[in-house]
JSON list of C-alpha atoms and ligand atoms in Angstrom, two decimals:
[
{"chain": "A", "resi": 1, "resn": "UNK", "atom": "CA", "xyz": [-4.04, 13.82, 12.86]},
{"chain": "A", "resi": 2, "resn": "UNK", "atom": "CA", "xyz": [-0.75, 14.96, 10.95]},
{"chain": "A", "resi": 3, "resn": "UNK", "atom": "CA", "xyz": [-0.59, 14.06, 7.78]},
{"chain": "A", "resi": 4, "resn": "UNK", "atom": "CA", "xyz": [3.11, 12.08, 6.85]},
{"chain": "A", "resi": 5, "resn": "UNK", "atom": "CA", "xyz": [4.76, 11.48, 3.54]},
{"chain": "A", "resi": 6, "resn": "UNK", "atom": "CA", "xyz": [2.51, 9.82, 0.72]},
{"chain": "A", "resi": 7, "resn": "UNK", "atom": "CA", "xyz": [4.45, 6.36, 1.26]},
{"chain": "A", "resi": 8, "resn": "UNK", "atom": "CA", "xyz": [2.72, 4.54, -1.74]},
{"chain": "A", "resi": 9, "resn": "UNK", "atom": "CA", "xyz": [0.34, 3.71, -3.68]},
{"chain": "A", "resi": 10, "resn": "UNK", "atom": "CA", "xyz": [-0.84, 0.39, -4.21]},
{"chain": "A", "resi": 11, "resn": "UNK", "atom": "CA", "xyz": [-2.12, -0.76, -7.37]},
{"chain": "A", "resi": 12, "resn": "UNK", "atom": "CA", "xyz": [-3.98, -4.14, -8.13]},
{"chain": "A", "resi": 13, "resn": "UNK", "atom": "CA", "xyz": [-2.77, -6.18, -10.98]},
{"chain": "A", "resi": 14, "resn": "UNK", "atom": "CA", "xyz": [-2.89, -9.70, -12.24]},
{"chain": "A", "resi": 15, "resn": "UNK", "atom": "CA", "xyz": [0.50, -10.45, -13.05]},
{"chain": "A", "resi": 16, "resn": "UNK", "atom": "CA", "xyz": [3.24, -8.23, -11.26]},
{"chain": "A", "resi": 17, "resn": "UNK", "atom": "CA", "xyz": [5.64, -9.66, -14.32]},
{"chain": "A", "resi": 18, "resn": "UNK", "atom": "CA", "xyz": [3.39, -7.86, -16.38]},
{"chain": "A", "resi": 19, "resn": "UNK", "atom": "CA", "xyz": [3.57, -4.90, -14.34]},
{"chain": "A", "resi": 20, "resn": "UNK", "atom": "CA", "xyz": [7.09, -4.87, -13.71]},
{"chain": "A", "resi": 21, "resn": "UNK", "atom": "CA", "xyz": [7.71, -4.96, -17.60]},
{"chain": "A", "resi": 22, "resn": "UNK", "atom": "CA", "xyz": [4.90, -2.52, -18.11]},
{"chain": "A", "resi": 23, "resn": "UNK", "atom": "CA", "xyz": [6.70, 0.74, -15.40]},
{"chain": "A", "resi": 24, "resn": "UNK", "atom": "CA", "xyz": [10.81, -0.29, -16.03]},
{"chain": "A", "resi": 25, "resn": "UNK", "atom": "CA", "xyz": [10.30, -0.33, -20.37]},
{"chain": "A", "resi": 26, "resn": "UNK", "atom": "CA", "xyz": [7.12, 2.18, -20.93]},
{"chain": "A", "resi": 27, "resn": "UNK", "atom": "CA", "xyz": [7.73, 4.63, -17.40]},
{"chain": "A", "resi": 28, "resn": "UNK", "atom": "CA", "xyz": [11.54, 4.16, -17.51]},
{"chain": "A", "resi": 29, "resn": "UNK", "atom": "CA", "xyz": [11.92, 2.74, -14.04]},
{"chain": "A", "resi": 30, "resn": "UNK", "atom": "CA", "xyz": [14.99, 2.43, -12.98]},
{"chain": "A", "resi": 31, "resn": "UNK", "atom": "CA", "xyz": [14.79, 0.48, -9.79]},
{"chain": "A", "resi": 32, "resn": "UNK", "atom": "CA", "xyz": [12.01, -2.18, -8.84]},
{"chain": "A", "resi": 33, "resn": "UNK", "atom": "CA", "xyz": [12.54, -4.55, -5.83]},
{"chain": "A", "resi": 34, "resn": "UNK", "atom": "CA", "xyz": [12.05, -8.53, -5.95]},
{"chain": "A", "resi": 35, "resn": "UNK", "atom": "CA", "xyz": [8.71, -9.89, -5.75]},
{"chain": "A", "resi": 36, "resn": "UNK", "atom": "CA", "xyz": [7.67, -11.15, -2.49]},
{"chain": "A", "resi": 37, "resn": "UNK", "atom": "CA", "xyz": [5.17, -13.10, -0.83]},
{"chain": "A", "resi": 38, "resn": "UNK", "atom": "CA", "xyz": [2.86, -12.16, 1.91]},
{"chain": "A", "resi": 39, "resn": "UNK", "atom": "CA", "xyz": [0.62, -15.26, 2.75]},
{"chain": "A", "resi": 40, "resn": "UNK", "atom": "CA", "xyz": [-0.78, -14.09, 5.82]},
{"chain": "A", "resi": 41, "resn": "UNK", "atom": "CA", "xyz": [-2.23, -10.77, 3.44]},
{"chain": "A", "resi": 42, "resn": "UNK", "atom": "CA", "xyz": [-3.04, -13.08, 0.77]},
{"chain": "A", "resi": 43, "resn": "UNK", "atom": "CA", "xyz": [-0.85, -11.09, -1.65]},
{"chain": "A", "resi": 44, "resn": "UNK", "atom": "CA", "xyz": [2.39, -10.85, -3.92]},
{"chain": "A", "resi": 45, "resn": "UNK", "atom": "CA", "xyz": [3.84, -7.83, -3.36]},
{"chain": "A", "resi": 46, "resn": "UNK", "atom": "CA", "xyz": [6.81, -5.84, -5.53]},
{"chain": "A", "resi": 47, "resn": "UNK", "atom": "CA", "xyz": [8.12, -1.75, -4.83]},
{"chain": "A", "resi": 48, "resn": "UNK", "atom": "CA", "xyz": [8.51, 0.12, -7.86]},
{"chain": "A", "resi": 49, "resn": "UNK", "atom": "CA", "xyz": [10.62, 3.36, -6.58]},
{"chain": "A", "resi": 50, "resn": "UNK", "atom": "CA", "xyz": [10.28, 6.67, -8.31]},
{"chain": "A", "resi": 51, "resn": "UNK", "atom": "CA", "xyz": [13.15, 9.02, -7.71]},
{"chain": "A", "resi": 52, "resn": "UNK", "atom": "CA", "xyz": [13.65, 12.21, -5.76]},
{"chain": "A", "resi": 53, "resn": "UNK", "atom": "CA", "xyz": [15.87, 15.17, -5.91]},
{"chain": "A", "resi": 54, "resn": "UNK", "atom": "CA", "xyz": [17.79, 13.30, -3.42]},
{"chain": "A", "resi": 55, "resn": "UNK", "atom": "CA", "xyz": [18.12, 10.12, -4.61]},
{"chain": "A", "resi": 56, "resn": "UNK", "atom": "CA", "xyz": [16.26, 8.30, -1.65]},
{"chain": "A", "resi": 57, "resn": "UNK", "atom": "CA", "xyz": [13.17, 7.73, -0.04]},
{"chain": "A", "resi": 58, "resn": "UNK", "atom": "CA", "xyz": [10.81, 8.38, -2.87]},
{"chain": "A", "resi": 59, "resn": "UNK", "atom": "CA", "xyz": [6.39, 7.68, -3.38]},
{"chain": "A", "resi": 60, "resn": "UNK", "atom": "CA", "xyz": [6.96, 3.95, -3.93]},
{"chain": "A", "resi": 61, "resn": "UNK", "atom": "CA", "xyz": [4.10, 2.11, -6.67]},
{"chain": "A", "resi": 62, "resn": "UNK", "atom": "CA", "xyz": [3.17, -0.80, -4.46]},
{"chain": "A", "resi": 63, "resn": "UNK", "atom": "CA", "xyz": [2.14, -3.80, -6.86]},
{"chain": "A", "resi": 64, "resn": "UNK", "atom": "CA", "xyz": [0.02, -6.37, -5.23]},
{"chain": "A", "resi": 65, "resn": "UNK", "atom": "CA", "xyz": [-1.30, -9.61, -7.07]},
{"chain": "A", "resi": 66, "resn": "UNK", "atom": "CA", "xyz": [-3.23, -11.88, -5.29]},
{"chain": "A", "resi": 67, "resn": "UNK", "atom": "CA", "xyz": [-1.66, -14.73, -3.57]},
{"chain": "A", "resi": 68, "resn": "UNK", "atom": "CA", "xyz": [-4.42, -17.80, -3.84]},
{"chain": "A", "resi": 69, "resn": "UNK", "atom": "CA", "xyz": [-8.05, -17.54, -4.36]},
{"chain": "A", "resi": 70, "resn": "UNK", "atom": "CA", "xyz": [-9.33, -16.24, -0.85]},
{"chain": "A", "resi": 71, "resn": "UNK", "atom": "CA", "xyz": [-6.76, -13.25, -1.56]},
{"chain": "A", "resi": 72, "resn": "UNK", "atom": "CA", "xyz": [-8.77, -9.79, -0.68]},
{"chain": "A", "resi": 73, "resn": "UNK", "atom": "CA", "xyz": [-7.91, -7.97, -3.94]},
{"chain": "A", "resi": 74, "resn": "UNK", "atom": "CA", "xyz": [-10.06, -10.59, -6.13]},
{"chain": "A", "resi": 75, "resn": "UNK", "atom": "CA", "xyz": [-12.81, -8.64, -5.65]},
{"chain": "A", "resi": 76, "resn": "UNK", "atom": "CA", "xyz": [-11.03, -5.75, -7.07]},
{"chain": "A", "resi": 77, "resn": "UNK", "atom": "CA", "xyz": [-9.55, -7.69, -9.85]},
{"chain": "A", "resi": 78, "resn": "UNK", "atom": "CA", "xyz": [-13.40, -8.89, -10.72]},
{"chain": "A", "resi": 79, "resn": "UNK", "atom": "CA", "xyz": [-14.24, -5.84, -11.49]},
{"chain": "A", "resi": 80, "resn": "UNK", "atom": "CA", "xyz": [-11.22, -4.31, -12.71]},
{"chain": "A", "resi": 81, "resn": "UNK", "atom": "CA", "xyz": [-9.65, -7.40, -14.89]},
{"chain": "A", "resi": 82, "resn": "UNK", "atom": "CA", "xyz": [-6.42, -5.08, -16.01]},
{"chain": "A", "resi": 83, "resn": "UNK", "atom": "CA", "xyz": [-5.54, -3.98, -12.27]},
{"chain": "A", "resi": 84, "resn": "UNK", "atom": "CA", "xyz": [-5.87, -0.29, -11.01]},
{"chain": "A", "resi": 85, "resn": "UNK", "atom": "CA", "xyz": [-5.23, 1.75, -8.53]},
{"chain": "A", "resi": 86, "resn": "UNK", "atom": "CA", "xyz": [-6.36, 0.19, -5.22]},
{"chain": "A", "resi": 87, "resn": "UNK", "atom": "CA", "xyz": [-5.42, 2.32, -2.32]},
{"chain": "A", "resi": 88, "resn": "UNK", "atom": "CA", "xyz": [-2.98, 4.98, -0.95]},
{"chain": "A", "resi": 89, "resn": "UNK", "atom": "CA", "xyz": [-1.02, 4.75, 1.82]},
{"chain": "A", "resi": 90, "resn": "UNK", "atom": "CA", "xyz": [0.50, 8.01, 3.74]},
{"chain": "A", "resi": 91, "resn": "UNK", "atom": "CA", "xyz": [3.14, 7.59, 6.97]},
{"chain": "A", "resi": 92, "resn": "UNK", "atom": "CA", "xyz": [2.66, 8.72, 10.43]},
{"chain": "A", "resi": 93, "resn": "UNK", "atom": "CA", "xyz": [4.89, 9.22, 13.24]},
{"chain": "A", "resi": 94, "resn": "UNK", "atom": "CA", "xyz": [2.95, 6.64, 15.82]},
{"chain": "A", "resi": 95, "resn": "UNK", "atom": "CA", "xyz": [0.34, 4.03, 14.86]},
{"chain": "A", "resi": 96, "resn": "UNK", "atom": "CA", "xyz": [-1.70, 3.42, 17.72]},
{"chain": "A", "resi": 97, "resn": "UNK", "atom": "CA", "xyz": [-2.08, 7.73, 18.14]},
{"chain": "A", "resi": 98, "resn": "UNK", "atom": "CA", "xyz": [-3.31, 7.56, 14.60]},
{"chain": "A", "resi": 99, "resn": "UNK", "atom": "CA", "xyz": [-6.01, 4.93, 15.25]},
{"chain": "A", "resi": 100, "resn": "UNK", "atom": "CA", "xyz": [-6.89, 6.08, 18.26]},
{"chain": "A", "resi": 101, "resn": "UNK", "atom": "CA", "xyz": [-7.96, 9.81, 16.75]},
{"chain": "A", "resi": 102, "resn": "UNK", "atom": "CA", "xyz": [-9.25, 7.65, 13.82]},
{"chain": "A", "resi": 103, "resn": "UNK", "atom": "CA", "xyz": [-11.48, 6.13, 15.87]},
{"chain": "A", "resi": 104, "resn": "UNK", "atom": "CA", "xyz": [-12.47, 9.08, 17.80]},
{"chain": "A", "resi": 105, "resn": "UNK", "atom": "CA", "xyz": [-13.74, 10.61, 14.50]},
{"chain": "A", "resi": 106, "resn": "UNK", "atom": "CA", "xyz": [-15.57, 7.39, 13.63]},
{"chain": "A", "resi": 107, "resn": "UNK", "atom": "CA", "xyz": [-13.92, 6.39, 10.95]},
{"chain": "A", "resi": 108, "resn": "UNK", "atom": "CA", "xyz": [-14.22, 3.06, 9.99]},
{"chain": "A", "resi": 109, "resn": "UNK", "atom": "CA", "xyz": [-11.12, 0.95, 10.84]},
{"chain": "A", "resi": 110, "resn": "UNK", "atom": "CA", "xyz": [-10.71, -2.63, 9.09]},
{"chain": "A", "resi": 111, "resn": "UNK", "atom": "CA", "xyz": [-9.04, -5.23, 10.79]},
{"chain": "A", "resi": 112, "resn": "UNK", "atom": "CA", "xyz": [-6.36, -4.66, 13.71]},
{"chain": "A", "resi": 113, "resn": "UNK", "atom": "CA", "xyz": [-3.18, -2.94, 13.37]},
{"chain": "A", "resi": 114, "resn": "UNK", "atom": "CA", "xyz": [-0.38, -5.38, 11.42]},
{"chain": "A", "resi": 115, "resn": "UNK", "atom": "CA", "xyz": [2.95, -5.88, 10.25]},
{"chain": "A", "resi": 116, "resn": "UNK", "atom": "CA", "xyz": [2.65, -4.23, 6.27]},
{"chain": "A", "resi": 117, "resn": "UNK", "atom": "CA", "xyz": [5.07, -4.96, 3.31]},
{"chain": "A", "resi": 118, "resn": "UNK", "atom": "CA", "xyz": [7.20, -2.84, 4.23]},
{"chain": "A", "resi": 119, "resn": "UNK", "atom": "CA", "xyz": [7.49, -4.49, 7.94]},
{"chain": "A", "resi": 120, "resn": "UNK", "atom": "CA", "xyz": [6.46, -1.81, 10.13]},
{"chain": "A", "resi": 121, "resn": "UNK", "atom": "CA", "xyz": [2.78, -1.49, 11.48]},
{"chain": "A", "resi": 122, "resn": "UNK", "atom": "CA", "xyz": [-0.06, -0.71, 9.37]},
{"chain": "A", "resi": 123, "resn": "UNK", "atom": "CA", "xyz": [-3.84, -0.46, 9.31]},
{"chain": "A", "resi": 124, "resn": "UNK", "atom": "CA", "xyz": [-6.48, -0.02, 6.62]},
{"chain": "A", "resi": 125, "resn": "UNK", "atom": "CA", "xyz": [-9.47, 2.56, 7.36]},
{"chain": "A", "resi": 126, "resn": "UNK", "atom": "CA", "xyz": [-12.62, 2.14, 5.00]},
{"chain": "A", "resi": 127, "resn": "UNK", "atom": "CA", "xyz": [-12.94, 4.09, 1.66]},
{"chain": "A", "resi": 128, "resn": "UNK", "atom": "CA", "xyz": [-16.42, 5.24, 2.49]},
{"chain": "A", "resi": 129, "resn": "UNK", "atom": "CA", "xyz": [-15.11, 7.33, 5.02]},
{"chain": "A", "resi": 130, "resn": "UNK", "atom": "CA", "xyz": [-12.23, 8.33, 3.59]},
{"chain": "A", "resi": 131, "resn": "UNK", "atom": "CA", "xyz": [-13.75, 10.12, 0.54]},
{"chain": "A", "resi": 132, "resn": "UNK", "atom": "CA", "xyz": [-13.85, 6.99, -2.00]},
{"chain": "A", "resi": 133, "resn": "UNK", "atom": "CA", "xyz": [-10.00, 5.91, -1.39]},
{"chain": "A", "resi": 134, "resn": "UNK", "atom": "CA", "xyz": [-9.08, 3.41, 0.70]},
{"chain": "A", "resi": 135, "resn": "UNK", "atom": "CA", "xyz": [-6.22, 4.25, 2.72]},
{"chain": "A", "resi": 136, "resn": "UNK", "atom": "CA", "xyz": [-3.20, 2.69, 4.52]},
{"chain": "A", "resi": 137, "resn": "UNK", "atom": "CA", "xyz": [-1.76, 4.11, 7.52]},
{"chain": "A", "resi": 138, "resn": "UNK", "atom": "CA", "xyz": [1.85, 3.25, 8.17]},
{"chain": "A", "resi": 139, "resn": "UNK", "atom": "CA", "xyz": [3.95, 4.12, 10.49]},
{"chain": "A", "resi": 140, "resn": "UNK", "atom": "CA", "xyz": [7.29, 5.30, 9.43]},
{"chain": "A", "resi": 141, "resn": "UNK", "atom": "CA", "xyz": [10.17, 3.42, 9.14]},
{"chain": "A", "resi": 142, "resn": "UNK", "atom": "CA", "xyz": [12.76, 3.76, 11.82]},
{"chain": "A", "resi": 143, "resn": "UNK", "atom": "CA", "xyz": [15.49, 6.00, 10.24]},
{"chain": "A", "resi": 144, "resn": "UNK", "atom": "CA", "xyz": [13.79, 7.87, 8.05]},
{"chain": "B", "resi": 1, "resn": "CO", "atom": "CO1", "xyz": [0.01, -0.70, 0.69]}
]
């Protein structure tokens, strides 16, 4: 494995409005994108950027509500009504090299590789073997 950029981290909450208000008037954020749906994940889904020396391509805060009632982070929000941080998500060059050494380590891999929020391919590998955090493998966007 190489380890990429630390693309985002994705925190739970259950109202992005609320969480939108919360990081652009009490962490100053000066650019969040438009909410956006993502049926097929069973989320909402908003980028909060933070900046960099160079203006671009900063650790995003990914904010994901759930979608409907069958959404995966209800769970989460059971058990953590005011949101939290829910996983981390570092970039890799190529995907399926990633899951493939992944795998060959026995790391637990959940679900097949998809299209992620920020449309390039993603998978999720299991926080119990990942030392507590789950964690989202991206591949990185093309001109980057
Ligand atoms: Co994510």
């Amino acid at each position: 494995m190489k380890l990429g950029r630390l693309n985002h981290i994705g925190v739970a909450t259950p109202s992005i409005a609320d969480s939108i208000a919360h990081y652009r008037d009490v962490m100053g954020a000066a650019h969040v994108t438009e909410p956006f749906d993502l049926p097929e994940q069973g989320v909402k889904v908003c980028f909060v950027d933070t900046p960099t020396d160079t203006g671009i391509n900063g650790t995003q805060i990914e904010l994901i509500e759930p979608y409907d009632d069958s959404s995966p982070i209800n769970g989460f929000l059971a058990k953590n009504p005011a949101g939290g941080q829910h996983h981390v998500c570092f970039e890799v060059p190529d995907i399926d090299a990633a899951r493939a050494e992944f795998e060959a380590m026995g790391k637990r891999i959940l679900g097949p590789t998809r299209i992620g929020a920020h449309g390039t391919p993603i998978f999720f590998l299991h926080p119990k073997d990942m030392q507590g955090m789950l964690t989202e493998i991206m591949e990185t966007p093309k001109g980057h």
